[in-house]
Short mmCIF file of C-alpha atoms in Angstrom, two decimals:
data_model
loop_
_atom_site.label_atom_id
_atom_site.label_comp_id
_atom_site.label_asym_id
_atom_site.label_seq_id
_atom_site.Cartn_x
_atom_site.Cartn_y
_atom_site.Cartn_z
CA GLU M 1 -13.74 13.04 27.06
CA SER M 2 -12.24 15.69 29.35
CA GLU M 3 -8.55 15.87 30.22
CA GLY M 4 -9.34 14.87 33.80
CA GLU M 5 -11.22 11.81 32.61
CA ALA M 6 -8.37 10.91 30.25
CA ARG M 7 -5.82 11.14 33.07
CA SER M 8 -8.04 9.07 35.38
CA ARG M 9 -8.48 6.43 32.70
CA LEU M 10 -4.72 6.32 32.10
CA ALA M 11 -4.00 6.02 35.84
CA ALA M 12 -6.54 3.19 36.08
CA TRP M 13 -4.89 1.45 33.13
CA VAL M 14 -1.42 1.70 34.67
CA HIS M 15 -2.74 0.39 37.99
CA ALA M 16 -4.63 -2.47 36.37
CA LYS M 17 -1.61 -3.45 34.28
CA SER M 18 0.94 -3.20 37.07
CA ARG M 19 1.06 -6.96 37.52
CA SER M 20 3.96 -9.24 36.69
CA ASP M 21 3.18 -9.78 32.99
CA VAL M 22 3.49 -6.04 32.30
CA ILE M 23 6.45 -5.43 34.59
CA LEU M 24 8.27 -8.31 32.90
CA GLY M 25 7.50 -6.89 29.47
CA ASN M 26 5.09 -9.56 28.27
CA GLN M 27 2.61 -6.92 27.15
CA THR M 28 2.92 -5.83 23.51
CA VAL M 29 4.65 -2.68 22.40
CA THR M 30 1.33 -1.52 20.90
CA VAL M 31 -0.27 -1.39 24.35
CA ILE M 32 2.67 0.55 25.76
CA VAL M 33 2.80 3.06 22.92
CA GLU M 34 -0.95 3.70 22.94
CA ALA M 35 -0.79 4.47 26.67
CA TYR M 36 2.21 6.73 26.06
CA LEU M 37 0.36 8.67 23.35
CA GLN M 38 -2.69 9.06 25.59
CA ASP M 39 -0.47 10.48 28.31
CA ARG M 40 1.23 12.91 25.91
CA GLU M 41 -2.19 14.06 24.71
CA ALA M 42 -3.40 14.53 28.29
CA ASP M 43 -0.35 16.75 28.84
CA GLY M 44 -1.46 18.96 25.96
CA LYS M 45 1.16 17.73 23.53
CA GLY M 46 0.38 17.42 19.84
CA VAL M 47 0.35 13.73 18.98
CA ARG M 48 -0.49 13.87 15.26
CA VAL M 49 3.17 13.54 14.22
CA MET M 50 3.79 10.97 16.96
CA ARG M 51 0.95 8.83 15.62
CA ALA M 52 2.36 9.12 12.09
CA ASP M 53 5.69 7.82 13.40
CA TRP M 54 3.94 4.97 15.19
CA LYS M 55 2.04 4.06 12.02
CA ALA M 56 5.41 3.34 10.40
CA LEU M 57 6.79 1.53 13.47
CA GLN M 58 3.79 -0.62 14.36
CA PRO M 59 4.01 -3.32 11.64
CA HIS M 60 7.59 -4.10 12.74
CA PHE M 61 7.35 -3.64 16.51
CA GLY M 62 3.66 -3.63 17.48
CA ASN M 63 3.24 -7.31 18.33
CA LEU M 64 6.60 -7.66 20.08
CA ALA M 65 7.09 -7.80 23.84
CA PRO M 66 9.28 -4.82 24.83
CA HIS M 67 12.04 -7.00 26.29
CA THR M 68 12.58 -8.72 22.93
CA ILE M 69 13.64 -5.51 21.18
CA ASP M 70 17.37 -5.39 20.50
CA ALA M 71 19.86 -3.69 18.20
CA GLU M 72 19.49 -6.20 15.36
CA ILE M 73 15.68 -5.87 15.24
CA CYS M 74 16.08 -2.09 15.08
CA ARG M 75 18.75 -2.35 12.37
CA GLN M 76 16.43 -4.56 10.31
CA TYR M 77 13.75 -1.91 10.60
CA ALA M 78 16.24 0.81 9.63
CA ARG M 79 17.45 -1.11 6.56
CA HIS M 80 13.86 -1.55 5.39
CA ARG M 81 12.84 2.06 5.99
CA LEU M 82 15.96 3.54 4.40
CA GLU M 83 14.76 2.14 1.07
CA THR M 84 12.03 4.80 1.02
CA VAL M 85 12.76 7.49 3.64
CA SER M 86 15.70 9.54 4.90
CA GLN M 87 18.10 8.73 7.71
CA GLY M 88 16.61 11.60 9.69
CA THR M 89 13.14 10.07 9.45
CA VAL M 90 14.39 6.69 10.68
CA TRP M 91 16.24 8.40 13.53
CA THR M 92 13.07 10.24 14.55
CA GLU M 93 10.88 7.13 14.43
CA LEU M 94 13.21 4.94 16.48
CA THR M 95 13.83 7.76 18.95
CA ARG M 96 10.05 7.98 19.38
CA LEU M 97 9.92 4.27 20.18
CA ARG M 98 12.72 4.66 22.71
CA SER M 99 10.85 7.56 24.35
CA ALA M 100 7.70 5.45 24.71
CA LEU M 101 9.58 2.62 26.44
CA ASN M 102 11.47 5.05 28.67
CA TRP M 103 8.10 6.55 29.63
CA ALA M 104 6.84 3.09 30.58
CA VAL M 105 9.86 2.54 32.83
CA LYS M 106 9.46 5.94 34.43
CA ARG M 107 5.78 5.23 35.12
CA LYS M 108 6.71 1.79 36.50
CA VAL M 109 4.67 0.06 33.83
CA LEU M 110 7.87 -1.74 32.80
CA ALA M 111 10.86 -2.77 34.84
CA PRO M 112 14.08 -1.30 33.40
CA GLN M 113 15.32 -4.72 32.34
CA ALA M 114 12.05 -5.37 30.51
CA ALA M 115 12.22 -2.33 28.24
CA GLY M 116 14.61 -3.88 25.73
CA TYR M 117 17.23 -1.89 23.83
CA VAL M 118 16.21 0.52 21.07
CA TRP M 119 19.14 1.13 18.73
CA VAL M 120 18.94 4.30 16.64
CA PRO M 121 21.16 5.39 13.73
CA SER M 122 23.32 8.47 14.11
CA LYS M 123 21.45 11.72 13.68
CA PRO M 124 22.25 13.32 10.32
CA GLU M 125 23.72 16.79 10.22
CA GLY M 126 21.18 19.52 9.58
CA ARG M 127 21.12 20.88 6.07
CA THR M 128 21.08 24.58 5.35
CA ARG M 129 19.13 25.41 2.21
CA VAL M 130 19.15 29.09 1.30
CA LEU M 131 16.95 30.41 -1.50
CA SER M 132 18.54 32.77 -4.00
CA SER M 133 16.73 35.88 -5.25
CA ASP M 134 15.98 34.08 -8.51
CA GLU M 135 14.55 31.08 -6.65
CA ILE M 136 12.35 33.35 -4.53
CA ASP M 137 10.99 34.98 -7.69
CA ARG M 138 10.31 31.57 -9.22
CA LEU M 139 8.61 30.36 -6.05
CA LEU M 140 6.30 33.38 -5.96
CA ALA M 141 5.52 32.88 -9.64
CA GLY M 142 4.64 29.26 -8.89
CA CYS M 143 2.09 30.27 -6.24
CA VAL M 144 -1.07 30.26 -8.33
CA MET M 145 -3.31 29.81 -5.29
CA PRO M 146 -3.78 33.15 -3.48
CA HIS M 147 -3.57 31.69 0.02
CA VAL M 148 -0.28 29.96 -0.80
CA ARG M 149 1.17 33.15 -2.28
CA LEU M 150 0.11 35.17 0.78
CA PHE M 151 1.67 32.55 3.06
CA VAL M 152 4.98 32.75 1.18
CA ILE M 153 5.02 36.56 1.23
CA VAL M 154 4.38 36.68 4.98
CA ALA M 155 6.91 33.90 5.61
CA LEU M 156 9.60 35.66 3.59
CA ALA M 157 8.98 38.93 5.42
CA THR M 158 8.76 37.56 8.96
CA GLY M 159 10.79 34.34 9.02
CA ALA M 160 8.02 32.92 11.19
CA ARG M 161 7.19 29.25 11.58
CA SER M 162 4.40 27.84 9.45
CA GLY M 163 2.23 27.23 12.51
CA ALA M 164 2.48 30.86 13.63
CA ILE M 165 1.48 32.14 10.19
CA LEU M 166 -1.41 29.69 9.80
CA GLU M 167 -2.68 30.64 13.28
CA LEU M 168 -2.47 34.39 12.56
CA THR M 169 -5.82 36.16 12.82
CA TRP M 170 -6.81 39.56 11.45
CA ASP M 171 -7.19 41.11 14.90
CA ARG M 172 -3.41 40.79 15.26
CA VAL M 173 -2.68 42.58 12.00
CA ASP M 174 -2.52 46.32 12.77
CA PHE M 175 -2.50 48.28 9.51
CA GLU M 176 -2.49 51.63 11.30
CA ALA M 177 0.61 50.81 13.36
CA GLY M 178 2.11 48.76 10.55
CA ILE M 179 2.80 45.66 12.65
CA ILE M 180 2.02 41.95 12.64
CA ASN M 181 1.59 40.41 16.08
CA LEU M 182 2.50 36.73 15.90
CA LYS M 183 2.00 36.25 19.64
CA SER M 184 -0.96 34.05 20.46
CA ASP M 185 -3.34 35.03 23.24
CA GLU M 186 -4.24 31.37 23.78
CA THR M 187 -4.94 30.46 27.41
CA ILE M 188 -2.70 27.62 28.53
CA ASN M 189 -4.45 24.99 30.64
CA PRO M 190 -2.43 24.69 33.89
CA LEU M 191 -3.18 20.96 34.03
CA THR M 192 -1.09 20.40 30.92
CA LYS M 193 2.62 20.83 30.27
CA ARG M 194 2.14 23.09 27.29
CA ALA M 195 4.20 26.27 27.22
CA ARG M 196 3.39 29.50 25.47
CA LYS M 197 5.47 29.77 22.31
CA GLY M 198 7.80 32.72 22.04
CA ARG M 199 6.72 34.76 19.02
CA ALA M 200 7.52 38.23 17.80
CA VAL M 201 5.74 41.45 16.91
CA LEU M 202 7.11 42.48 13.53
CA PRO M 203 6.83 45.52 11.24
CA MET M 204 5.13 45.25 7.85
CA SER M 205 7.08 45.87 4.69
CA ASP M 206 5.32 47.68 1.83
CA GLU M 207 4.96 44.41 -0.08
CA VAL M 208 3.44 42.63 2.90
CA ARG M 209 1.07 45.51 3.61
CA ALA M 210 -0.17 45.45 0.02
CA ALA M 211 -0.67 41.67 0.06
CA LEU M 212 -2.43 41.72 3.42
CA SER M 213 -4.65 44.65 2.45
CA GLU M 214 -5.81 42.81 -0.66
CA ALA M 215 -6.47 39.66 1.32
CA LYS M 216 -8.31 41.52 4.09
CA ALA M 217 -10.69 43.05 1.57
CA ALA M 218 -11.73 39.57 0.43
CA ALA M 219 -11.52 37.84 3.83
CA LEU M 220 -14.30 35.41 4.74
CA SER M 221 -12.92 34.25 8.09
CA ASP M 222 -10.89 35.49 11.06
CA PHE M 223 -7.74 33.80 9.77
CA VAL M 224 -5.28 35.54 7.50
CA ILE M 225 -4.43 32.35 5.61
CA GLU M 226 -7.76 30.92 4.52
CA TRP M 227 -9.26 28.93 1.69
CA ASN M 228 -12.97 28.93 0.84
CA GLY M 229 -13.64 30.80 4.06
CA GLU M 230 -11.94 28.16 6.21
CA ARG M 231 -8.70 28.20 8.14
CA VAL M 232 -5.85 26.41 6.37
CA GLU M 233 -4.54 23.69 8.68
CA SER M 234 -1.55 22.70 6.54
CA ILE M 235 0.22 24.50 3.72
CA LYS M 236 2.45 21.57 2.69
CA LYS M 237 0.44 20.41 -0.31
CA GLY M 238 -0.06 23.86 -1.85
CA PHE M 239 3.54 24.84 -1.10
CA GLY M 240 4.82 21.62 -2.67
CA GLU M 241 2.81 22.27 -5.83
CA ALA M 242 4.24 25.79 -6.03
CA CYS M 243 7.77 24.39 -5.69
CA ARG M 244 7.14 21.90 -8.49
CA ARG M 245 5.93 24.67 -10.78
CA ALA M 246 9.02 26.68 -9.87
CA GLY M 247 11.34 23.74 -10.49
CA LEU M 248 12.64 23.82 -6.91
CA SER M 249 13.74 20.75 -4.98
CA ASP M 250 14.61 20.22 -1.33
CA VAL M 251 12.51 23.25 -0.40
CA THR M 252 9.92 23.22 2.39
CA PRO M 253 8.07 25.98 4.23
CA HIS M 254 10.78 25.73 6.91
CA THR M 255 13.42 26.59 4.28
CA ILE M 256 12.08 30.12 4.09
CA ARG M 257 13.06 30.74 7.69
#
């Protein structure tokens, strides 16, 4: 389905549902959220994480009418979720629900008084986790998989986001000039709201050059971080295994930044 078709289908849905039962909030939260996710996707937004949040929310909120949501229902959800996840995760999930209902009001799918009240816990303070030299050595030693080790070396040298490193292709690694170009040449569809991400062009250190040269000699794809000739979509599992071998806790790929 094309983006134009998706937008047309969404507009038709909103028009068809713009009768009193929807405006009064008698439609379920599931219907509202699914339409919200379709709209985000049509705007070029990544919805994988949004859908993961909704998977957690749906058993508690999915069958409710939006106007029935109140602070106590949200607190019940928070109490249940806090048994297994962090405060930050609960904050993110409930904020996502609030965004979906606000979207429905903005699109006139719901009247403001029919959107209910989504209570969210206070947002936790961000934690700063800095790796020591010893921890970096242990992390590298724990990287038994070559693609994970290469990822860590590039991340340590550039401070780049995981997505930028996983999207890096060999045509943007200039050994002669000694630079790594993290800027993507992706064409942004003007019908979406996606923006080009600001990324840097960085010099190679001797260690990074050596690691990249070794990887380039064995490369089977256009992507710098590959496994079995395929692009690596997520490094979380391999990185987590390396951290366990290194005896490191509370460390994620983002920590390296």
